[in-house]
């Protein structure tokens, strides 16, 4: 059984999750999306970071090229995992994968620290801007800072084990 774990990661959070999944599936090929040669695999774990409520451009482009496969997905996001925003991300990604007739085995996601450069830029926005830093937003950014943490990584490894047990 050929398994691929592939990911896009700008600041390293999603890469950590990919590596944690790889612990559960050590015989899988672990590759950043930029290094994939082909999609000739029995099962593909595809991961990305969230940008505007869906996969970032690199993982989105790949997801659109995967057809008729067994897939599992993972992502990291700045929002809380139990938020409506996280649900939207799940829906958007699952719809994308289902539209290409893929068989989805499951998904995993957790919060990931937000790029400090983005926070600095957001902090310059005028208070009446819709993305201006409210107290609630600042709290969320602060909470995201420690993620993915050890528990997130252990959960990701467990996710990998669950997917493999479903697949076999
Ligand atoms: C340009 C940009 C846009 C983002 N958009 C969102 C978003 O729409 N929703 C969200 O929850 N997080 C968003 N984030 C936060 C990232 O998804 C999050 O920090 C993620 O863990 C980064 O993963 P990486 O370290 O693998 O690049 C955004 C971050 C950046 C830099």
PDB file of N, CA and C in Angstrom, residues 127-162:
ATOM      1  N   UNK A 127      -9.575  51.344  13.802  1.00  0.00           N
ATOM      2  CA  UNK A 127     -10.504  50.618  14.684  1.00  0.00           C
ATOM      3  C   UNK A 127     -11.834  50.271  14.030  1.00  0.00           C
ATOM      4  N   UNK A 128     -12.232  51.071  13.008  1.00  0.00           N
ATOM      5  CA  UNK A 128     -13.521  50.793  12.367  1.00  0.00           C
ATOM      6  C   UNK A 128     -13.386  49.775  11.219  1.00  0.00           C
ATOM      7  N   UNK A 129     -12.168  49.285  10.986  1.00  0.00           N
ATOM      8  CA  UNK A 129     -11.959  48.275   9.944  1.00  0.00           C
ATOM      9  C   UNK A 129     -12.506  46.932  10.433  1.00  0.00           C
ATOM     10  N   UNK A 130     -13.114  46.147   9.498  1.00  0.00           N
ATOM     11  CA  UNK A 130     -13.742  44.879   9.954  1.00  0.00           C
ATOM     12  C   UNK A 130     -12.731  43.867  10.506  1.00  0.00           C
ATOM     13  N   UNK A 131     -11.451  44.030  10.152  1.00  0.00           N
ATOM     14  CA  UNK A 131     -10.456  43.092  10.687  1.00  0.00           C
ATOM     15  C   UNK A 131      -9.590  43.720  11.784  1.00  0.00           C
ATOM     16  N   UNK A 132     -10.020  44.873  12.260  1.00  0.00           N
ATOM     17  CA  UNK A 132      -9.239  45.558  13.310  1.00  0.00           C
ATOM     18  C   UNK A 132      -9.175  44.674  14.572  1.00  0.00           C
ATOM     19  N   UNK A 133      -8.072  44.786  15.305  1.00  0.00           N
ATOM     20  CA  UNK A 133      -7.904  43.894  16.458  1.00  0.00           C
ATOM     21  C   UNK A 133      -8.781  44.262  17.659  1.00  0.00           C
ATOM     22  N   UNK A 134      -9.895  43.554  17.804  1.00  0.00           N
ATOM     23  CA  UNK A 134     -10.739  43.711  18.995  1.00  0.00           C
ATOM     24  C   UNK A 134     -10.049  42.964  20.142  1.00  0.00           C
ATOM     25  N   UNK A 135     -10.579  43.152  21.339  1.00  0.00           N
ATOM     26  CA  UNK A 135      -9.996  42.449  22.495  1.00  0.00           C
ATOM     27  C   UNK A 135     -10.112  40.931  22.303  1.00  0.00           C
ATOM     28  N   UNK A 136     -11.277  40.518  21.751  1.00  0.00           N
ATOM     29  CA  UNK A 136     -11.515  39.084  21.526  1.00  0.00           C
ATOM     30  C   UNK A 136     -10.498  38.521  20.528  1.00  0.00           C
ATOM     31  N   UNK A 137     -10.240  39.287  19.482  1.00  0.00           N
ATOM     32  CA  UNK A 137      -9.260  38.823  18.465  1.00  0.00           C
ATOM     33  C   UNK A 137      -7.879  38.687  19.069  1.00  0.00           C
ATOM     34  N   UNK A 138      -7.496  39.709  19.834  1.00  0.00           N
ATOM     35  CA  UNK A 138      -6.153  39.659  20.447  1.00  0.00           C
ATOM     36  C   UNK A 138      -6.021  38.448  21.346  1.00  0.00           C
ATOM     37  N   UNK A 139      -7.101  38.130  22.057  1.00  0.00           N
ATOM     38  CA  UNK A 139      -7.092  36.947  22.938  1.00  0.00           C
ATOM     39  C   UNK A 139      -6.890  35.672  22.104  1.00  0.00           C
ATOM     40  N   UNK A 140      -7.587  35.615  20.972  1.00  0.00           N
ATOM     41  CA  UNK A 140      -7.483  34.425  20.100  1.00  0.00           C
ATOM     42  C   UNK A 140      -6.071  34.291  19.534  1.00  0.00           C
ATOM     43  N   UNK A 141      -5.491  35.406  19.121  1.00  0.00           N
ATOM     44  CA  UNK A 141      -4.113  35.369  18.595  1.00  0.00           C
ATOM     45  C   UNK A 141      -3.163  34.876  19.674  1.00  0.00           C
ATOM     46  N   UNK A 142      -3.422  35.341  20.882  1.00  0.00           N
ATOM     47  CA  UNK A 142      -2.573  34.964  22.009  1.00  0.00           C
ATOM     48  C   UNK A 142      -2.715  33.468  22.312  1.00  0.00           C
ATOM     49  N   UNK A 143      -3.956  33.000  22.276  1.00  0.00           N
ATOM     50  CA  UNK A 143      -4.205  31.574  22.541  1.00  0.00           C
ATOM     51  C   UNK A 143      -3.569  30.704  21.453  1.00  0.00           C
ATOM     52  N   UNK A 144      -3.560  31.213  20.221  1.00  0.00           N
ATOM     53  CA  UNK A 144      -3.012  30.429  19.099  1.00  0.00           C
ATOM     54  C   UNK A 144      -1.501  30.252  19.226  1.00  0.00           C
ATOM     55  N   UNK A 145      -0.858  31.211  19.915  1.00  0.00           N
ATOM     56  CA  UNK A 145       0.618  31.242  19.975  1.00  0.00           C
ATOM     57  C   UNK A 145       1.262  29.929  20.377  1.00  0.00           C
ATOM     58  N   UNK A 146       0.624  29.190  21.270  1.00  0.00           N
ATOM     59  CA  UNK A 146       1.249  27.960  21.802  1.00  0.00           C
ATOM     60  C   UNK A 146       0.931  26.720  20.964  1.00  0.00           C
ATOM     61  N   UNK A 147       0.233  26.907  19.837  1.00  0.00           N
ATOM     62  CA  UNK A 147      -0.186  25.745  19.028  1.00  0.00           C
ATOM     63  C   UNK A 147       0.595  25.661  17.714  1.00  0.00           C
ATOM     64  N   UNK A 148       0.767  24.447  17.167  1.00  0.00           N
ATOM     65  CA  UNK A 148       0.324  23.196  17.763  1.00  0.00           C
ATOM     66  C   UNK A 148       1.174  22.830  18.977  1.00  0.00           C
ATOM     67  N   UNK A 149       0.496  22.403  20.042  1.00  0.00           N
ATOM     68  CA  UNK A 149       1.232  22.000  21.248  1.00  0.00           C
ATOM     69  C   UNK A 149       1.353  20.471  21.286  1.00  0.00           C
ATOM     70  N   UNK A 150       1.908  19.976  22.368  1.00  0.00           N
ATOM     71  CA  UNK A 150       2.166  18.531  22.472  1.00  0.00           C
ATOM     72  C   UNK A 150       0.886  17.708  22.300  1.00  0.00           C
ATOM     73  N   UNK A 151      -0.210  18.208  22.869  1.00  0.00           N
ATOM     74  CA  UNK A 151      -1.484  17.460  22.781  1.00  0.00           C
ATOM     75  C   UNK A 151      -1.963  17.438  21.331  1.00  0.00           C
ATOM     76  N   UNK A 152      -1.848  18.585  20.646  1.00  0.00           N
ATOM     77  CA  UNK A 152      -2.254  18.633  19.223  1.00  0.00           C
ATOM     78  C   UNK A 152      -1.463  17.600  18.415  1.00  0.00           C
ATOM     79  N   UNK A 153      -0.168  17.506  18.714  1.00  0.00           N
ATOM     80  CA  UNK A 153       0.694  16.586  17.961  1.00  0.00           C
ATOM     81  C   UNK A 153       0.335  15.129  18.277  1.00  0.00           C
ATOM     82  N   UNK A 154       0.066  14.868  19.542  1.00  0.00           N
ATOM     83  CA  UNK A 154      -0.330  13.493  19.909  1.00  0.00           C
ATOM     84  C   UNK A 154      -1.661  13.136  19.244  1.00  0.00           C
ATOM     85  N   UNK A 155      -2.581  14.100  19.218  1.00  0.00           N
ATOM     86  CA  UNK A 155      -3.878  13.859  18.564  1.00  0.00           C
ATOM     87  C   UNK A 155      -3.698  13.619  17.063  1.00  0.00           C
ATOM     88  N   UNK A 156      -2.732  14.304  16.478  1.00  0.00           N
ATOM     89  CA  UNK A 156      -2.473  14.125  15.045  1.00  0.00           C
ATOM     90  C   UNK A 156      -1.933  12.719  14.782  1.00  0.00           C
ATOM     91  N   UNK A 157      -1.051  12.250  15.657  1.00  0.00           N
ATOM     92  CA  UNK A 157      -0.530  10.888  15.509  1.00  0.00           C
ATOM     93  C   UNK A 157      -1.676   9.883  15.648  1.00  0.00           C
ATOM     94  N   UNK A 158      -2.545  10.134  16.625  1.00  0.00           N
ATOM     95  CA  UNK A 158      -3.704   9.246  16.820  1.00  0.00           C
ATOM     96  C   UNK A 158      -4.613   9.257  15.591  1.00  0.00           C
ATOM     97  N   UNK A 159      -4.783  10.445  15.025  1.00  0.00           N
ATOM     98  CA  UNK A 159      -5.574  10.578  13.782  1.00  0.00           C
ATOM     99  C   UNK A 159      -4.971   9.682  12.691  1.00  0.00           C
ATOM    100  N   UNK A 160      -3.661   9.733  12.544  1.00  0.00           N
ATOM    101  CA  UNK A 160      -2.988   8.903  11.544  1.00  0.00           C
ATOM    102  C   UNK A 160      -3.280   7.418  11.777  1.00  0.00           C
ATOM    103  N   UNK A 161      -3.207   7.009  13.040  1.00  0.00           N
ATOM    104  CA  UNK A 161      -3.480   5.597  13.373  1.00  0.00           C
ATOM    105  C   UNK A 161      -4.925   5.225  13.039  1.00  0.00           C
ATOM    106  N   UNK A 162      -5.857   6.135  13.359  1.00  0.00           N
ATOM    107  CA  UNK A 162      -7.283   5.861  13.086  1.00  0.00           C
ATOM    108  C   UNK A 162      -7.533   5.706  11.590  1.00  0.00           C
TER     109      UNK A 162
END
